[in-house]
Tab-separated table of C-alpha atoms and ligand atoms in Angstrom:
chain	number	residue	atom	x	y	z
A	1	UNK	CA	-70.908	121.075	38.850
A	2	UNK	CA	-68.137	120.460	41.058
A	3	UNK	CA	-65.608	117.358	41.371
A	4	UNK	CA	-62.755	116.832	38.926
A	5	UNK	CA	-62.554	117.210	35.151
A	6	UNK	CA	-60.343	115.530	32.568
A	7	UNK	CA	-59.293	118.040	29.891
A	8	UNK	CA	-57.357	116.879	26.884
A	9	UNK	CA	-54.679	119.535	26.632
A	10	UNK	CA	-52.469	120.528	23.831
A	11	UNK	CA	-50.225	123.097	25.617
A	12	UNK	CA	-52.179	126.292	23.563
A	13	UNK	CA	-53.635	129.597	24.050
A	14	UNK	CA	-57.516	127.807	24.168
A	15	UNK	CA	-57.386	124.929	26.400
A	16	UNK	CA	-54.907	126.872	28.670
A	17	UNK	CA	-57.657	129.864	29.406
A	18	UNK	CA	-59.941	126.623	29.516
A	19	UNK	CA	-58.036	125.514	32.097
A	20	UNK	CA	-58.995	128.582	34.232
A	21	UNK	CA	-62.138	129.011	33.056
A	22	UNK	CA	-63.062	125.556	34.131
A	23	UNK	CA	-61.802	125.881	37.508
A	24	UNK	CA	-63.788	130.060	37.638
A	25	UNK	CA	-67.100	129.147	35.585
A	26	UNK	CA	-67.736	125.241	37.085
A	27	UNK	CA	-65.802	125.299	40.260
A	28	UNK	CA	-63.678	122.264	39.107
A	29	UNK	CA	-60.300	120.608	39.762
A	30	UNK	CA	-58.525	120.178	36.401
A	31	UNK	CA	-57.048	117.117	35.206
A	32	UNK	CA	-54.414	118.210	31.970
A	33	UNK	CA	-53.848	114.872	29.800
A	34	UNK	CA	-51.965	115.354	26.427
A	35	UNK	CA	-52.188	112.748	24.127
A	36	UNK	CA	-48.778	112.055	22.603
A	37	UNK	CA	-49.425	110.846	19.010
A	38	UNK	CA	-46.091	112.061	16.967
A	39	UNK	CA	-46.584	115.726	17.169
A	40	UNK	CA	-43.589	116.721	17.983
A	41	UNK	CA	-43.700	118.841	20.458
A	42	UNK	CA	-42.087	119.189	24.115
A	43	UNK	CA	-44.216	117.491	26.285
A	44	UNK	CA	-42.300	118.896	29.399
A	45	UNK	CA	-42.378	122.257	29.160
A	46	UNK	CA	-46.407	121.432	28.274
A	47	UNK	CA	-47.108	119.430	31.087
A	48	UNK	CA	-45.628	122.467	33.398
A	49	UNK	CA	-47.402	124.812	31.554
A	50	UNK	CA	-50.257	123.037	32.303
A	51	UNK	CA	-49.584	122.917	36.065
A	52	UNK	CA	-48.926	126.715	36.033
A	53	UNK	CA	-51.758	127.558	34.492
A	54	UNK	CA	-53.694	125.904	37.345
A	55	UNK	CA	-54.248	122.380	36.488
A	56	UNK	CA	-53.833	120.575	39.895
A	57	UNK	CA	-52.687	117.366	37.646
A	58	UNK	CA	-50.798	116.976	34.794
A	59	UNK	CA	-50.791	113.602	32.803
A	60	UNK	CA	-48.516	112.872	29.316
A	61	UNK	CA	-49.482	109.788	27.247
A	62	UNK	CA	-46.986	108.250	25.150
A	63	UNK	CA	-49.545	107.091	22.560
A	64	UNK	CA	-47.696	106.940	19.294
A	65	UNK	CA	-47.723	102.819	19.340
A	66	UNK	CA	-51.299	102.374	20.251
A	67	UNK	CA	-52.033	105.075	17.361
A	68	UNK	CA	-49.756	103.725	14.479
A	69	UNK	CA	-50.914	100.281	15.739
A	70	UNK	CA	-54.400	100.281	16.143
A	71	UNK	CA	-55.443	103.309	14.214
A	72	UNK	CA	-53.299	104.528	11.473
A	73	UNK	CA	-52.336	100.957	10.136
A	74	UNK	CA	-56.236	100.011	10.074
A	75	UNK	CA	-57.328	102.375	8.192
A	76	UNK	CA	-54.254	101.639	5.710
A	77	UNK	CA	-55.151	98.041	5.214
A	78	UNK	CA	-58.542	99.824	4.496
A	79	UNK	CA	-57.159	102.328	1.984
A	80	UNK	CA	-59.402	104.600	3.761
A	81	UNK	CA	-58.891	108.406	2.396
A	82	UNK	CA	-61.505	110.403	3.351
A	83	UNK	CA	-63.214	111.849	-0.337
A	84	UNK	CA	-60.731	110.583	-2.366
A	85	UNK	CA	-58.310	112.959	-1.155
A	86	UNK	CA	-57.604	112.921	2.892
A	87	UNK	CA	-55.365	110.123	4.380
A	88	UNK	CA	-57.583	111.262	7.958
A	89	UNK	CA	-55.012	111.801	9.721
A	90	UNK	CA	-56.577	114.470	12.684
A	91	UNK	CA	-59.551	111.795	12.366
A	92	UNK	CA	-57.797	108.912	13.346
A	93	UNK	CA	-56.353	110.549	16.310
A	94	UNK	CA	-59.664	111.385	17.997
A	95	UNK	CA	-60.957	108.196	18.798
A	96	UNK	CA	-57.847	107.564	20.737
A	97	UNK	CA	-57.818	110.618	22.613
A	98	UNK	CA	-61.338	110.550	23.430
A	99	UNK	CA	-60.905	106.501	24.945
A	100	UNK	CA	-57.532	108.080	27.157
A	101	UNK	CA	-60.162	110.746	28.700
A	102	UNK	CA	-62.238	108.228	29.452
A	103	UNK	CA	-59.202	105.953	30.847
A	104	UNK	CA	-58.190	108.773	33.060
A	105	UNK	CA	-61.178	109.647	34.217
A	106	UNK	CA	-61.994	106.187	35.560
A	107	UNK	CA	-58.749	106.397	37.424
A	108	UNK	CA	-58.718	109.912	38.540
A	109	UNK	CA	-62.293	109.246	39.263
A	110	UNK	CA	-63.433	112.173	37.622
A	111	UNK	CA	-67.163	112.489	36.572
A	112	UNK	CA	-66.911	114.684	33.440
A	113	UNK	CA	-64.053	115.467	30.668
A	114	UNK	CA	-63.591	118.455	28.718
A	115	UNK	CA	-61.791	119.176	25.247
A	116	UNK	CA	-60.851	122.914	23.645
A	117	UNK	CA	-63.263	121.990	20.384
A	118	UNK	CA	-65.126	124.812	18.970
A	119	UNK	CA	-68.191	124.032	18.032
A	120	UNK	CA	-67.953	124.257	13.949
A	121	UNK	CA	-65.819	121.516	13.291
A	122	UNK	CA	-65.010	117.636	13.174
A	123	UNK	CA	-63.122	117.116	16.260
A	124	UNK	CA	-65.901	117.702	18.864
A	125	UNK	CA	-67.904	115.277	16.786
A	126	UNK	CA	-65.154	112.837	16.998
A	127	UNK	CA	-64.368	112.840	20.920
A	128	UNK	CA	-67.887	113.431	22.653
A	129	UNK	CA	-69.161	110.515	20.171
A	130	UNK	CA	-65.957	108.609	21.129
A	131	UNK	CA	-66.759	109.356	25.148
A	132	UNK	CA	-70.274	108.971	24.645
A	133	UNK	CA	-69.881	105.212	23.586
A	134	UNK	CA	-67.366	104.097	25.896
A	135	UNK	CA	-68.430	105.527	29.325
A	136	UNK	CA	-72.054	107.121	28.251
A	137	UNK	CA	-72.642	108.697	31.803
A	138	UNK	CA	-69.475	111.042	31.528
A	139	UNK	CA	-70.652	114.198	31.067
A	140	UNK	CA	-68.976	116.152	28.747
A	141	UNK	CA	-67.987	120.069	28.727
A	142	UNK	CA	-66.428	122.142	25.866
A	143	UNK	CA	-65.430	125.637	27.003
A	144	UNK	CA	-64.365	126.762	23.589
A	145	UNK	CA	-67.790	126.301	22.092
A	146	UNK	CA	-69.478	127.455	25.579
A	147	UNK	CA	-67.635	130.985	26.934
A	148	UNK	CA	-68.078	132.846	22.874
A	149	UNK	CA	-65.116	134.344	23.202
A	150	UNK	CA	-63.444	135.586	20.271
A	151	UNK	CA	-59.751	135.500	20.138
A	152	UNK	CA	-59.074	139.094	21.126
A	153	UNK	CA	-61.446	138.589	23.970
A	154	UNK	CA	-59.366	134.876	24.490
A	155	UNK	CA	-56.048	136.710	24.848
A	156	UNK	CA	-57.306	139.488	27.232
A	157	UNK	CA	-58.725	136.554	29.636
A	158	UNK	CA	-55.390	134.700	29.386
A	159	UNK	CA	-53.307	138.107	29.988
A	160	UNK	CA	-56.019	139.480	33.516
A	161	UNK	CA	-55.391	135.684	34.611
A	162	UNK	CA	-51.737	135.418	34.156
A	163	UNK	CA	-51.787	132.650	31.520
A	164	UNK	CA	-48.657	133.564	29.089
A	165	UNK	CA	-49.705	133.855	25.765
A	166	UNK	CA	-47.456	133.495	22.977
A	167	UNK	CA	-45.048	136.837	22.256
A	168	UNK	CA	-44.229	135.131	18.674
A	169	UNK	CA	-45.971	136.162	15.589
A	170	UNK	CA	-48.782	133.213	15.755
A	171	UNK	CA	-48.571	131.239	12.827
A	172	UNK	CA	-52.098	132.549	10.873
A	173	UNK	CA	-52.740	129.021	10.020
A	174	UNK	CA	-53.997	126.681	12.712
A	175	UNK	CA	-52.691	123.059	12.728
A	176	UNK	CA	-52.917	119.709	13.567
A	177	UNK	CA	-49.856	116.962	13.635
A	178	UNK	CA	-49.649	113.418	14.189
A	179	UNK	CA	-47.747	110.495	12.548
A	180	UNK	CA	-49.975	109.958	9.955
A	181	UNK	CA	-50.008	113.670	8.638
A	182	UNK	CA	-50.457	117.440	9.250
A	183	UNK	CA	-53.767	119.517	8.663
A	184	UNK	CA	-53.426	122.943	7.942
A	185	UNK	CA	-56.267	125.714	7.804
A	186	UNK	CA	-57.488	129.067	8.330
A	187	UNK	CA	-55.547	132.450	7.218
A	188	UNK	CA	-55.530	133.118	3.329
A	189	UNK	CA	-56.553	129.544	2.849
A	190	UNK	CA	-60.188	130.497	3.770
A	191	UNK	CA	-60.488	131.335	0.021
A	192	UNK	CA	-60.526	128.329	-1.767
A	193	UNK	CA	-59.441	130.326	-4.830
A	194	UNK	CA	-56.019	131.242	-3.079
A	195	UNK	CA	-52.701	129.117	-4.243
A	196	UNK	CA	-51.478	128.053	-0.997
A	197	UNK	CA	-48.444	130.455	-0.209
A	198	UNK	CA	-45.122	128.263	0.854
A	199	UNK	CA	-44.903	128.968	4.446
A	200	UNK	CA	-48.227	126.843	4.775
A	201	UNK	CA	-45.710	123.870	4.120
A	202	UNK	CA	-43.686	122.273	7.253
A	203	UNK	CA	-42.760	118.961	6.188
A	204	UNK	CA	-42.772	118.846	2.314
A	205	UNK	CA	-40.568	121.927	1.795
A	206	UNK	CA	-40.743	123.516	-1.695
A	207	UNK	CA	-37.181	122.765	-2.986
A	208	UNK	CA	-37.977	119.116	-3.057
A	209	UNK	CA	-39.004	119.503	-6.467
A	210	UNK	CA	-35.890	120.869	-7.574
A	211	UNK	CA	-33.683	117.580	-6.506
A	212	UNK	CA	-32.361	115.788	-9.478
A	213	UNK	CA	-32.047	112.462	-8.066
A	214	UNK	CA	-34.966	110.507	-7.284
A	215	UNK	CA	-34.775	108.213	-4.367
A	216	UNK	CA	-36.065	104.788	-4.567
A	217	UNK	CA	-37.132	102.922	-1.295
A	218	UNK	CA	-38.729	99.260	-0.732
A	219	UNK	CA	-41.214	98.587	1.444
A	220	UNK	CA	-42.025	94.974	2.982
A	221	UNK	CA	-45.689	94.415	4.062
A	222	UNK	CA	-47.092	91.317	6.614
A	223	UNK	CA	-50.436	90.606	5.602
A	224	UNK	CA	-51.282	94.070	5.140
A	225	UNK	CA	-49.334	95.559	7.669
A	226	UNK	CA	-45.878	97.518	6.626
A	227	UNK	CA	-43.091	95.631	8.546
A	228	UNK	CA	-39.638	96.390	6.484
A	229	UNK	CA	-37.940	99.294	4.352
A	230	UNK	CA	-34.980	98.286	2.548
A	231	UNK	CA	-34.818	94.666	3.541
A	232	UNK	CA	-34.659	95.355	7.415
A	233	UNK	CA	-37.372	94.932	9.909
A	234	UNK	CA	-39.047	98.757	11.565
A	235	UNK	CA	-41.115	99.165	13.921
A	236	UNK	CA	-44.428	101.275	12.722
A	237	UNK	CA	-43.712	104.475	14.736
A	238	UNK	CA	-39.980	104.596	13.179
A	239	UNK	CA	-41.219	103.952	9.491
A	240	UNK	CA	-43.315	106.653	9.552
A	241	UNK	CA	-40.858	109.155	11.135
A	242	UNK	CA	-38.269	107.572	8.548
A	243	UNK	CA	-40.599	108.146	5.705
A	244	UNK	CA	-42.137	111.465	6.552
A	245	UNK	CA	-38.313	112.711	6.477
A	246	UNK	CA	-37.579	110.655	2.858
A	247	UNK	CA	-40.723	111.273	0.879
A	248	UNK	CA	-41.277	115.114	2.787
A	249	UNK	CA	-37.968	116.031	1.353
A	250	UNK	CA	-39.218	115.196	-2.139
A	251	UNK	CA	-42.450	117.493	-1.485
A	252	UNK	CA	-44.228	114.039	-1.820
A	253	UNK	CA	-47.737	114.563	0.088
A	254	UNK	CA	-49.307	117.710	-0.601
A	255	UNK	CA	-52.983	117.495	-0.538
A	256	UNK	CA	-55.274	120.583	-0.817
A	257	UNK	CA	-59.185	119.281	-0.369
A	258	UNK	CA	-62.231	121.261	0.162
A	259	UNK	CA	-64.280	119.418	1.923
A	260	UNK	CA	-67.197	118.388	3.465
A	261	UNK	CA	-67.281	118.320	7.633
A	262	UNK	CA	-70.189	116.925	9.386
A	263	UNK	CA	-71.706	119.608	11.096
A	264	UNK	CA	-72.595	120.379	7.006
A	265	UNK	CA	-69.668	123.101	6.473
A	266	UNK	CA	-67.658	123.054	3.729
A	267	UNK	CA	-63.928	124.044	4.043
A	268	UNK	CA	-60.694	123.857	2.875
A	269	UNK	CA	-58.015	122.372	4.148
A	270	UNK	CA	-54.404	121.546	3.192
A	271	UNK	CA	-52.614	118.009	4.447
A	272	UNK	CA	-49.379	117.088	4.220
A	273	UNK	CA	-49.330	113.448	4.184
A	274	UNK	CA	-45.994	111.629	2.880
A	275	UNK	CA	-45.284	108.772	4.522
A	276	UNK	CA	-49.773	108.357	4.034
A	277	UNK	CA	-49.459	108.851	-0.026
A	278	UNK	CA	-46.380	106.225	0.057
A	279	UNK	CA	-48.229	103.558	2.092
A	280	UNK	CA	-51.222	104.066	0.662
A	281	UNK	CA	-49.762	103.649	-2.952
A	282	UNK	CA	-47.789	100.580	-1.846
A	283	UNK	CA	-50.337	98.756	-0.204
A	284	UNK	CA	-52.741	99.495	-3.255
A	285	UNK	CA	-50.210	98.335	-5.294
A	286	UNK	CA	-49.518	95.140	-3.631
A	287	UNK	CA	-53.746	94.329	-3.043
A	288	UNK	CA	-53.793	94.581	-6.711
A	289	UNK	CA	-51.247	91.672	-7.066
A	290	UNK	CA	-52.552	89.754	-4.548
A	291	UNK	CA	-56.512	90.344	-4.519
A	292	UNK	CA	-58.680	88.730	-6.643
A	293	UNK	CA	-60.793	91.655	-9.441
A	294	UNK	CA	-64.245	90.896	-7.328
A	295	UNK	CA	-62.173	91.445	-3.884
A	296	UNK	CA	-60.650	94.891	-5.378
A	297	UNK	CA	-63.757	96.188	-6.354
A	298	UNK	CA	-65.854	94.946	-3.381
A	299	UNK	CA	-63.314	96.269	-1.113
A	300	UNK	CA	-62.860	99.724	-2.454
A	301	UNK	CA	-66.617	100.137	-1.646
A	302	UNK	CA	-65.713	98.878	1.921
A	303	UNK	CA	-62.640	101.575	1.713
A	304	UNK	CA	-65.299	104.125	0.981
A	305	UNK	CA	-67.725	103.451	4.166
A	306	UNK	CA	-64.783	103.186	6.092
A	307	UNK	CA	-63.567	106.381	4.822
A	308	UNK	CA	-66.661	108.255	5.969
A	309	UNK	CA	-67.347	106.388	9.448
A	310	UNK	CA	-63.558	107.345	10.511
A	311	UNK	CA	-64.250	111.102	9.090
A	312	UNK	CA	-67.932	110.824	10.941
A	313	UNK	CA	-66.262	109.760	14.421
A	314	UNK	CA	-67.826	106.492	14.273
A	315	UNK	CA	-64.600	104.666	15.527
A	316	UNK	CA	-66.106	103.028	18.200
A	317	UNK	CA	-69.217	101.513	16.751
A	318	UNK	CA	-70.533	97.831	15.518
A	319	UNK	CA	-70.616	98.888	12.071
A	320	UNK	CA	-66.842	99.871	11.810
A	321	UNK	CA	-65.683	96.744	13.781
A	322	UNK	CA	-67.606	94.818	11.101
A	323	UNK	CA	-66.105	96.300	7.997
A	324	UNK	CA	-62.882	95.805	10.300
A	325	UNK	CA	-63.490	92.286	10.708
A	326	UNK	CA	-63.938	92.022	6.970
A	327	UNK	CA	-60.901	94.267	5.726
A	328	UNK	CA	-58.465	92.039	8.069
A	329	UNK	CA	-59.714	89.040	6.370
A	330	UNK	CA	-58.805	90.583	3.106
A	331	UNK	CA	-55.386	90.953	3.862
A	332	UNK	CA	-54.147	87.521	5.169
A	333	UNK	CA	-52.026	87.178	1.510
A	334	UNK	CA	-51.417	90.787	1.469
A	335	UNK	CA	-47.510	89.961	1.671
A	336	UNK	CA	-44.780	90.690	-0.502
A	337	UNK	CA	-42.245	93.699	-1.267
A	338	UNK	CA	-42.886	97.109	-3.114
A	339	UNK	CA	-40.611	99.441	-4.629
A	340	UNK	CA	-41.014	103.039	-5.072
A	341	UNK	CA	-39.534	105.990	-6.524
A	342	UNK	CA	-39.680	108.916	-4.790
A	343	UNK	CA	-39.073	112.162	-7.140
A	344	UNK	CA	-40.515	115.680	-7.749
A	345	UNK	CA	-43.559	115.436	-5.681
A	346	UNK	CA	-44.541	112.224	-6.932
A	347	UNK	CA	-44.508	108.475	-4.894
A	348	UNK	CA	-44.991	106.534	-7.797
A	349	UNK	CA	-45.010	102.776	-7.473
A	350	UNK	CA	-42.152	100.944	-9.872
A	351	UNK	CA	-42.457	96.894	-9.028
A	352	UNK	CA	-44.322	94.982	-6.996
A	353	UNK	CA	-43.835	91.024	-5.866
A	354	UNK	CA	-45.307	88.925	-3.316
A	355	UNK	CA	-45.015	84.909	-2.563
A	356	UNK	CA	-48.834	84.725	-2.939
A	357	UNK	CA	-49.084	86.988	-6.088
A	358	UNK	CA	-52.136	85.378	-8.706
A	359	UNK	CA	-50.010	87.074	-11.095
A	360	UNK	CA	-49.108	84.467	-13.471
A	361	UNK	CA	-46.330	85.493	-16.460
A	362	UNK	CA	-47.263	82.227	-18.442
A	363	UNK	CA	-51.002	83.398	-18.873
A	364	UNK	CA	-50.098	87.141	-19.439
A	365	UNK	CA	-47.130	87.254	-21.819
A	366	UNK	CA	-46.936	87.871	-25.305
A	367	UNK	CA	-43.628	86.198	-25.278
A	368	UNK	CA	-43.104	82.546	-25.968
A	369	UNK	CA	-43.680	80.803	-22.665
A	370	UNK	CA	-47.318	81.507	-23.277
A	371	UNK	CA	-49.287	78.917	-21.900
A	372	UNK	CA	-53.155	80.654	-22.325
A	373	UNK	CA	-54.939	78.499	-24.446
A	374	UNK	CA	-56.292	81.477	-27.120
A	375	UNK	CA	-58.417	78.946	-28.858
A	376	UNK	CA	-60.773	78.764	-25.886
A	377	UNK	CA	-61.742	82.141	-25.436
A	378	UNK	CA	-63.857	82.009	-28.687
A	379	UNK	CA	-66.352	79.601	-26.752
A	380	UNK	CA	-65.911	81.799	-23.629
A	381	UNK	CA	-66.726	85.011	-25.614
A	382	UNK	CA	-69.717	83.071	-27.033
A	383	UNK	CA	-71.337	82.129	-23.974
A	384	UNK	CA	-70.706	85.700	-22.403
A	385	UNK	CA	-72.313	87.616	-25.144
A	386	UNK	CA	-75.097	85.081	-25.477
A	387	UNK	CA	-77.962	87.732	-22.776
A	388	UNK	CA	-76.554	90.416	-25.108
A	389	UNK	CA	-77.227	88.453	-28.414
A	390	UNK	CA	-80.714	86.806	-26.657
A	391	UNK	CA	-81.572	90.252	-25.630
A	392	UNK	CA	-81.109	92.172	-28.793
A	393	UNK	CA	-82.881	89.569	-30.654
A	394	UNK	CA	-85.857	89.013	-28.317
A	395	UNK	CA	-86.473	93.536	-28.323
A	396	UNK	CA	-85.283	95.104	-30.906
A	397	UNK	CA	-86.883	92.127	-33.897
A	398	UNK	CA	-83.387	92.479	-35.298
A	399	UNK	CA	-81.823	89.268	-36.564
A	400	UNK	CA	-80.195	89.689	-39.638
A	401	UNK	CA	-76.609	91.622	-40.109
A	402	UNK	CA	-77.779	95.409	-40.124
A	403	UNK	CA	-76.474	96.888	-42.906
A	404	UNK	CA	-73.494	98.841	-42.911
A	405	UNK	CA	-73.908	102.630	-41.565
A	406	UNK	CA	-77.363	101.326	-40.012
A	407	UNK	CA	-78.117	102.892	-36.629
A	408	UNK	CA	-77.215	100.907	-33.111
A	409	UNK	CA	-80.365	98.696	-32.581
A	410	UNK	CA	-81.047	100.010	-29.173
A	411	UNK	CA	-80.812	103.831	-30.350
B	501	LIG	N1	-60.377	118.815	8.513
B	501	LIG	C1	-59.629	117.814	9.202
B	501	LIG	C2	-60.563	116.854	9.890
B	501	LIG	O1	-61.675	117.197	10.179
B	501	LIG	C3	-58.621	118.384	10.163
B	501	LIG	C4	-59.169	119.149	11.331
B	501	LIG	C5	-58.143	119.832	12.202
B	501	LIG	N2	-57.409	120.768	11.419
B	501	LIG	C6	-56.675	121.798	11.843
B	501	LIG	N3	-56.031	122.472	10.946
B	501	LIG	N4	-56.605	122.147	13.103
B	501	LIG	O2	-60.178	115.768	10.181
């Protein structure tokens, strides 16, 4: 295969060699694209690498916006978390990385894209599904799962073709950052009976459980969507930043999951996700003011399938646009302020209020003020029990008052 190829580079060891490798083993001209989605790193000094390396293009794509905005907040009006315990972060990213290969390769007018996936995990799921449904005749290479290299054999290519390779000790862990959170595997974390050692943290560091003080913050949501902290308008991209700092600094976030990829594996990985556990909280909190008991409890089945399809790299499929469709419509009164306090590890949710709450103080107090009429509830409870009553009397030929200490009639 010959032509040009649109590799999603991150700037490391892998799709550097693939790089090479792509240009040696297929004969192509590389196209580097790294997807900017808050991961903090120097896109400069990547993009040159890249054209040292070999790339004969270099692209950087300020994505953060399109991420936050069409990803991240999505799957928070969704409460999507992946198992009950992953915010899906590194999920939520691939979808839009896979949809910029495609972009690029329609103007570059390149016939195939590649990605530095190996071939055990997630993420190669996520883009060559992604690719697959928006341009299905791109063909698709992945070098890391093709050349079986191991990393030894990795460095040795990179050091015979004059690809620098990192003089640091390498972090044992490997990782993955974006707004919404930070995955971190591999190294001594391969046993799932190992405590995570501190220097797997980076953003929730250890001495935020010592602080004495808690901090509390308030956070204004727009029909689902977080638009304020502390009274004043943010943009989505600078909350996040804002609270990753606020809530990190408490050690607010720390999730350690073993869990189940698609490709059948099960492994353990370690998230740090606190700006995720604060929104998440909040908006929970807030739904249950303003949703109705069937919408909770239809919608956290919703949150569940969403959960999964995200996870399974199903972003860009009918099924996920109509549980979309269905989760935006549950958040039109999704408005209203939250407060939290952030303290020792913990977001924990203190008051909630909204203009469309169905909370209603004159039903729920004990207080005088009480305007729940207590007399009617006998008929209600009546009528309600009534299958139970019909149904024990119909099957079990009990009528009369057991007497007392007699067994349950259905026992
Ligand atoms: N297990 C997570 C997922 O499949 C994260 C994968 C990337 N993790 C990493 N440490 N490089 O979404």
């Amino acid at each position: 295969m010959s032509g040009r190829v649109v590799l999603a580079y991150s700037g490391g060891l892998d799709t550097s060699v693939a790089i090479k490798w792509l240009a040696q083993e297929y004969g192509m001209e590389v196209v580097a694209v790294t997807v900017d989605v808050g991961n903090e790193r120097d896109f400069t000094v990547i993009k040159q690498k890249a054209l040292d390396v070999g790339a004969e293009k270099a692209i950087v794509v300020d994505a953060k916006s399109r991420f936050v905005n069409e990803f991240v907040f999505t799957a928070l009006k969704a409460d999507a978390v992946y198992q009950g315990q992953y915010p899906l972060a590194t999920a939520l990213s691939r979808p839009l990385i896979a949809s910029i290969l495609v972009d690029v390769a329609v103007v570059e007018g390149a016939r195939a894209v590649a990605h530095g996936c190996t071939g055990k995990g997630n993420d190669q799921v996520r883009i060559e599904v992604g690719v697959n449904a928006l341009a299905p005749d791109l063909t698709i290479i992945a070098p890391a799962r093709e050349w079986g290299m191991t990393r030894e054999e990795t460095i040795k290519y990179a050091q015979e073709h004059g690809i620098p390779v990192p003089v640091t000790k390498k972090s044992p862990y490997s990782i993955d950052e974006n707004l919404w959170g930070r995955s971190i595997e591999c190294g001594v974390l391969e046993d799932p009976w190992n405590e995570p050692p501190d220097d797997v943290w980076g953003w929730t560091k250890g001495g935020g459980l010592k602080i004495s003080e808690p901090d509390y913050i308030e956070l204004g949501f727009y029909q689902g969507t977080p638009v304020a902290l502390d009274g004043k308008e943010i943009g989505g991209v600078d909350l996040l930043l804002k609270l990753n700092e606020l809530a990190g600094k408490h050690a607010i976030g720390r999730i350690d999951h073993v869990e189940d990829r698609r490709v059948g594996i099960k492994s353990r990985e370690l998230y740090e996700a606190p700006a995720a556990t604060v929104l998440l909280g909040a908006h929970r909190a807030l739904e249950s003011l303003c949703l109705s008991r069937d919408q909770l409890r239809f919608k956290r089945g919703v949150a569940g399938e969403y959960a999964d399809l995200v996870y399974d790299g199903l972003w860009f499929t009918a099924h996920r646009e109509n549980l979309a469709a269905y989760i935006e419509n549950t958040q039109r009164f999704v408005t209203g302020t939250v407060r939290v306090k952030l303290f020792k590890g913990s977001a924990t949710v203190v008051g909630r209020k909204s203009p469309f709450s169905l909370y209603d103080y004159g039903l729920a107090t004990y207080d005088k003020g009480d305007n729940f009429d207590q007399s009617a509830s006998a008929g209600f409870i009546h009528i309600w029990g009534l299958p139970s009553r019909t149904q024990t009397r119909a099957q079990t030929g009990r009528e009369d008052i057991p007497p007392a200490g007699a067994k349950n009639p259905r026992g």
